[in-house]
Coordinates of C-alpha atoms in Angstrom, one line a residue:
M1 CA 17.5 1.0 9.0
N2 CA 16.0 2.1 12.3
H3 CA 17.0 0.4 15.5
A4 CA 14.9 -2.5 16.8
P5 CA 11.9 -1.4 18.8
K6 CA 11.9 -2.4 22.4
L7 CA 9.9 -5.6 23.3
T8 CA 8.3 -4.4 26.5
S9 CA 6.9 -6.7 29.1
E10 CA 3.4 -5.5 28.2
R11 CA 4.0 -6.5 24.5
L12 CA 5.5 -9.9 25.4
E13 CA 2.7 -10.7 27.8
S14 CA 0.1 -9.9 25.1
I15 CA 1.8 -12.0 22.5
E16 CA 2.1 -15.0 24.9
K17 CA -1.5 -14.7 26.0
A18 CA -2.9 -14.5 22.4
M19 CA -0.7 -17.3 21.2
G20 CA -1.5 -19.4 24.2
E21 CA -5.2 -19.1 23.5
G22 CA -4.5 -20.5 20.1
G23 CA -2.7 -23.5 21.6
S24 CA 0.8 -22.3 20.7
S25 CA 3.5 -21.4 23.3
V26 CA 6.0 -18.7 22.4
T27 CA 9.6 -19.9 21.9
D28 CA 11.3 -16.9 20.3
V29 CA 10.5 -13.3 19.3
S30 CA 12.7 -11.3 16.8
W31 CA 12.3 -7.9 15.3
N32 CA 11.0 -7.6 11.8
E33 CA 13.0 -5.0 9.9
Y34 CA 10.7 -4.4 7.0
S35 CA 7.9 -2.4 8.6
S36 CA 8.6 1.3 8.7
T37 CA 5.1 2.2 10.0
F38 CA 4.6 0.0 13.0
D39 CA 6.8 -1.9 15.5
S40 CA 6.6 -5.5 14.3
Y41 CA 8.1 -8.8 15.2
V42 CA 8.3 -12.4 14.0
V43 CA 7.1 -14.8 16.7
E44 CA 8.2 -18.4 16.8
G45 CA 5.7 -20.6 18.5
S46 CA 5.3 -24.3 19.2
Q47 CA 2.8 -24.5 16.3
G48 CA 4.7 -22.3 13.8
A49 CA 5.6 -18.7 13.2
A50 CA 3.4 -15.6 13.2
F51 CA 3.8 -11.9 12.5
V52 CA 2.9 -9.3 15.2
K53 CA 2.4 -5.6 14.7
F54 CA 2.1 -3.0 17.5
G55 CA 0.8 0.5 17.1
M56 CA -2.2 2.8 17.4
S57 CA -5.1 3.8 15.2
Y58 CA -5.4 7.4 14.3
T59 CA -7.5 9.8 12.2
D60 CA -6.0 11.4 9.1
S61 CA -6.1 15.1 9.8
N62 CA -6.6 15.8 6.1
T63 CA -9.4 13.4 5.3
G64 CA -11.0 12.5 8.6
H65 CA -10.6 8.8 7.8
R66 CA -9.4 6.2 10.3
R67 CA -5.9 4.8 9.6
G68 CA -3.5 2.6 11.3
L69 CA -4.0 -0.8 12.9
G70 CA -7.7 -0.3 13.4
N71 CA -8.2 0.2 9.7
E72 CA -6.1 -2.9 9.0
L73 CA -8.0 -5.0 11.5
G74 CA -11.2 -3.8 9.7
F75 CA -9.9 -5.2 6.5
Y76 CA -9.1 -8.6 7.8
E77 CA -12.4 -8.8 9.5
A78 CA -14.2 -7.8 6.4
F79 CA -12.5 -10.3 4.2
A80 CA -12.3 -13.4 6.4
P81 CA -11.5 -16.0 5.4
P82 CA -9.2 -14.2 3.0
V83 CA -8.3 -15.1 -0.6
S84 CA -5.1 -17.1 -1.0
S85 CA -3.0 -14.0 -1.7
L86 CA -3.7 -12.5 1.7
P87 CA -2.4 -13.5 5.2
C88 CA -4.9 -14.8 7.7
L89 CA -5.6 -12.9 10.9
V90 CA -4.7 -15.0 14.0
A91 CA -5.6 -12.6 16.8
S92 CA -6.0 -9.0 17.8
G93 CA -6.3 -7.0 21.0
L94 CA -4.9 -4.4 23.4
T95 CA -1.8 -4.6 25.6
S96 CA -2.3 -3.8 29.3
D97 CA -1.1 -0.2 28.6
G98 CA -3.7 0.3 25.8
E99 CA -1.5 -0.4 22.7
E100 CA -3.2 -2.1 19.8
F101 CA -1.7 -5.3 18.2
L102 CA -2.4 -7.7 15.4
I103 CA -1.1 -11.2 15.1
L104 CA -1.1 -12.4 11.5
E105 CA -0.1 -15.6 9.6
Y106 CA 3.6 -15.5 8.9
V107 CA 4.2 -15.4 5.1
E108 CA 7.3 -17.2 4.1
G109 CA 9.1 -15.7 1.1
Y110 CA 11.1 -12.7 0.0
R111 CA 10.0 -9.1 -0.5
L112 CA 9.6 -8.0 -4.1
E113 CA 12.2 -5.4 -4.9
H114 CA 13.0 -3.3 -8.0
D115 CA 15.4 -5.2 -10.3
T116 CA 15.7 -5.9 -14.0
R117 CA 13.7 -9.1 -13.9
S118 CA 10.4 -8.0 -15.3
D119 CA 9.0 -11.6 -15.0
R120 CA 8.8 -11.0 -11.2
L121 CA 6.8 -7.9 -11.7
E122 CA 4.6 -9.5 -14.3
R123 CA 3.7 -12.3 -11.7
A124 CA 2.9 -9.6 -9.1
I125 CA 0.6 -7.7 -11.6
V126 CA -1.3 -10.9 -12.5
G127 CA -1.6 -11.7 -8.8
L128 CA -2.9 -8.2 -8.2
V129 CA -5.6 -8.7 -10.9
E130 CA -6.7 -11.9 -9.1
L131 CA -6.8 -10.1 -5.8
H132 CA -8.8 -7.1 -7.1
D133 CA -11.3 -9.4 -8.7
A134 CA -11.6 -11.5 -5.5
L135 CA -12.2 -8.4 -3.3
A136 CA -14.7 -7.0 -5.8
A137 CA -16.8 -10.2 -5.3
E138 CA -17.0 -9.4 -1.5
K139 CA -19.1 -6.8 0.2
A140 CA -16.8 -4.2 1.9
P141 CA -18.1 -2.5 5.1
P142 CA -19.0 1.2 5.1
I143 CA -15.6 2.1 6.6
A144 CA -14.1 1.6 3.2
S145 CA -16.7 3.4 1.2
N146 CA -15.4 6.9 1.2
L147 CA -11.6 6.5 0.8
F148 CA -9.8 7.5 -2.4
Q149 CA -12.9 9.0 -3.9
R150 CA -13.4 12.4 -5.6
P151 CA -13.5 14.5 -2.4
Y152 CA -10.2 12.9 -1.3
F153 CA -8.4 13.8 -4.5
E154 CA -9.9 17.3 -4.7
A155 CA -8.7 18.1 -1.2
W156 CA -5.3 16.5 -1.9
A157 CA -4.6 18.9 -4.8
E158 CA -5.1 21.9 -2.4
R159 CA -2.8 20.3 0.3
V160 CA 0.0 19.7 -2.2
G161 CA -0.1 23.3 -3.4
T162 CA 0.0 24.8 0.1
T163 CA 2.8 22.6 1.4
A164 CA 5.0 22.5 -1.7
R165 CA 7.1 25.4 -0.5
T166 CA 8.2 23.5 2.5
W167 CA 9.8 20.7 0.4
A168 CA 13.6 20.8 0.0
H169 CA 13.4 20.4 -3.8
D170 CA 13.1 22.4 -7.0
N171 CA 9.3 22.4 -6.5
T172 CA 8.1 25.2 -8.7
W173 CA 6.4 22.6 -10.9
I174 CA 4.5 20.9 -8.1
P175 CA 1.5 23.3 -7.9
R176 CA 1.1 22.9 -11.7
V177 CA 1.1 19.1 -11.4
A178 CA -1.3 18.7 -8.6
P179 CA -4.6 20.0 -10.2
P180 CA -4.5 17.9 -13.4
V181 CA -3.5 14.8 -11.3
S182 CA -6.3 15.4 -9.0
R183 CA -8.9 15.8 -11.8
A184 CA -7.7 12.6 -13.5
L185 CA -7.8 10.5 -10.3
A186 CA -11.2 12.0 -9.3
R187 CA -12.6 10.8 -12.7
A188 CA -11.0 7.4 -12.3
A189 CA -12.4 7.1 -8.8
E190 CA -15.9 7.6 -10.1
Q191 CA -15.4 5.1 -12.9
S192 CA -13.9 2.3 -10.7
D193 CA -15.3 1.7 -7.2
A194 CA -12.9 -1.1 -6.1
V195 CA -11.2 -2.2 -2.9
V196 CA -7.6 -1.1 -3.1
H197 CA -4.5 -1.5 -0.9
G198 CA -3.6 2.2 -1.2
E199 CA 0.1 1.8 -0.6
L200 CA 1.0 -1.3 -2.6
F201 CA 4.7 -0.6 -3.1
A202 CA 7.1 -3.4 -4.0
N203 CA 8.0 -4.1 -0.3
N204 CA 4.4 -4.9 0.5
V205 CA 4.5 -7.9 -1.9
I206 CA 6.0 -11.1 -0.7
I207 CA 6.9 -13.7 -3.3
Q208 CA 6.6 -17.3 -2.1
A209 CA 8.0 -20.5 -3.6
G210 CA 6.8 -21.0 -7.1
G211 CA 6.4 -17.2 -7.6
H212 CA 3.0 -16.9 -5.9
P213 CA 2.6 -13.3 -4.6
R214 CA 1.1 -12.4 -1.2
F215 CA 0.0 -8.9 -0.4
V216 CA 0.6 -7.5 3.1
D217 CA 0.2 -4.3 5.3
W218 CA -3.4 -3.2 4.7
D219 CA -3.5 -0.2 7.1
A220 CA -4.3 2.3 4.3
W221 CA -6.9 0.3 2.4
G222 CA -10.1 1.7 1.1
R223 CA -12.4 2.1 -1.9
G224 CA -10.9 3.8 -5.0
P225 CA -9.6 3.2 -8.5
R226 CA -7.7 0.1 -9.2
V227 CA -5.1 2.1 -11.0
L228 CA -3.7 3.3 -7.7
D229 CA -2.4 -0.1 -6.8
L230 CA -0.9 -0.7 -10.3
A231 CA 0.8 2.7 -10.1
A232 CA 2.4 2.1 -6.7
L233 CA 3.5 -1.4 -7.6
T234 CA 5.2 -0.4 -10.9
L235 CA 6.6 3.1 -10.0
G236 CA 10.3 3.3 -10.7
W237 CA 10.6 -0.3 -12.0
P238 CA 13.2 -0.6 -14.8
D239 CA 12.0 -1.7 -18.2
A240 CA 8.3 -1.4 -17.2
P241 CA 6.8 1.2 -19.4
T242 CA 3.2 2.4 -19.0
E243 CA 1.9 0.5 -22.0
W244 CA 3.4 -2.8 -20.8
C245 CA 2.0 -2.4 -17.3
L246 CA -1.5 -1.7 -18.6
A247 CA -1.3 -4.5 -21.1
T248 CA -0.2 -7.0 -18.5
Y249 CA -3.0 -6.1 -16.1
R250 CA -5.7 -6.0 -18.9
G251 CA -4.5 -9.3 -20.3
A252 CA -5.2 -11.0 -16.9
C253 CA -8.4 -9.1 -16.2
A254 CA -11.9 -10.3 -17.0
N255 CA -12.9 -6.6 -17.5
P256 CA -9.9 -4.9 -19.1
A257 CA -11.6 -1.5 -18.8
A258 CA -11.5 -1.8 -15.0
I259 CA -7.9 -0.5 -14.7
G260 CA -8.6 2.7 -16.6
S261 CA -6.5 4.5 -19.1
A262 CA -2.8 5.4 -19.6
T263 CA -3.7 8.9 -18.4
D264 CA -5.0 7.5 -15.2
L265 CA -1.8 5.5 -14.6
H266 CA 0.4 8.5 -15.3
A267 CA -1.7 10.5 -12.8
A268 CA -1.5 7.8 -10.2
R269 CA 2.3 7.6 -10.5
L270 CA 2.6 11.3 -10.0
F271 CA 0.3 11.1 -7.0
Y272 CA 2.5 8.6 -5.3
G273 CA 5.7 10.4 -6.4
L274 CA 4.6 13.7 -4.9
L275 CA 3.7 11.9 -1.7
A276 CA 7.2 10.3 -1.6
L277 CA 8.8 13.8 -2.1
R278 CA 6.7 15.1 0.7
H279 CA 7.7 12.3 3.1
R280 CA 11.4 13.0 2.2
Q281 CA 11.3 16.7 2.9
G282 CA 14.7 18.0 4.0
Q283 CA 16.5 15.1 2.4
V284 CA 18.7 15.1 -0.7
V285 CA 17.0 13.2 -3.4
D286 CA 19.2 11.9 -6.3
S287 CA 17.7 13.3 -9.5
G288 CA 18.7 10.0 -11.2
E289 CA 16.5 7.8 -9.1
P290 CA 14.2 5.7 -11.4
W291 CA 11.0 6.8 -9.8
L292 CA 11.9 10.4 -10.3
Q293 CA 12.5 9.7 -13.9
D294 CA 9.1 8.0 -14.0
L295 CA 7.6 11.2 -12.6
R296 CA 9.1 13.4 -15.3
L297 CA 7.9 11.0 -18.0
S298 CA 4.4 10.9 -16.5
W299 CA 4.2 14.7 -16.3
S300 CA 5.4 15.0 -19.9
A301 CA 2.7 12.6 -21.0
L302 CA 0.0 14.5 -19.2
E303 CA 1.2 17.9 -20.6
A304 CA 1.3 16.4 -24.1
Q305 CA -2.5 15.8 -23.8
G306 CA -3.1 19.5 -23.3
L307 CA -3.8 19.3 -19.5
P308 CA -3.2 22.7 -17.8

């Protein structure tokens, strides 16, 4: 785990001012160890706890889309007040030295992690259906209209092919995987224009008392196929085959066709798996890791369908 980020005077001043405007004085600030993208803290105030994230917005050099805290702020502003499975936005602003920050409702509970209890994953999938349906009922702003659509996946396939040689893995198969994955997801994106999290891995799901899931960290959200979120959530989970994941989602969904096909899910799992390999370039990856086994199964399934 990375060392705790420094709580600068500018950051503390911004927290105290924002909390004070809400009528709460700050009594304690501690580092939150779960966020790997932003410097984040848990703030104890006289009126309860809050979650604070510091960072900057940026433009994805590959897609031209805004990412980071600015994109996450856009999400909470677009869907305020949020549905019950989302945290509430408390405040946002800039520190005196120009750093962006968000203050969010602190969600009590534990992070969902891969284990052998499929009932926890089942609750998370059902909660995901409810979230997708609730967001679909709202009107998303234009900022989300062009993410995870056909142009994104077509460009992604080219990027994978040109960067595969830099990965410290047996990657001769990667250029063969990227084109069919891209085509499958491009088709899925045209068939399902939904609001999706974009990086809904298990550690972005907090399970509260009674098993109610809350979904956090929306800096990568956009419009795209629902199957992206299901793939990220279930990748590498023991005893969670594709058929079971799809059946669980469809069983809770008013429109079972909204999630797409098994082919779409296999493609989305490969999409996230290849991204994970890219982010871990130069590292030794254990070939027995469950998510790598999922990738091999997903690629075999796509090949069996005659995809080039």
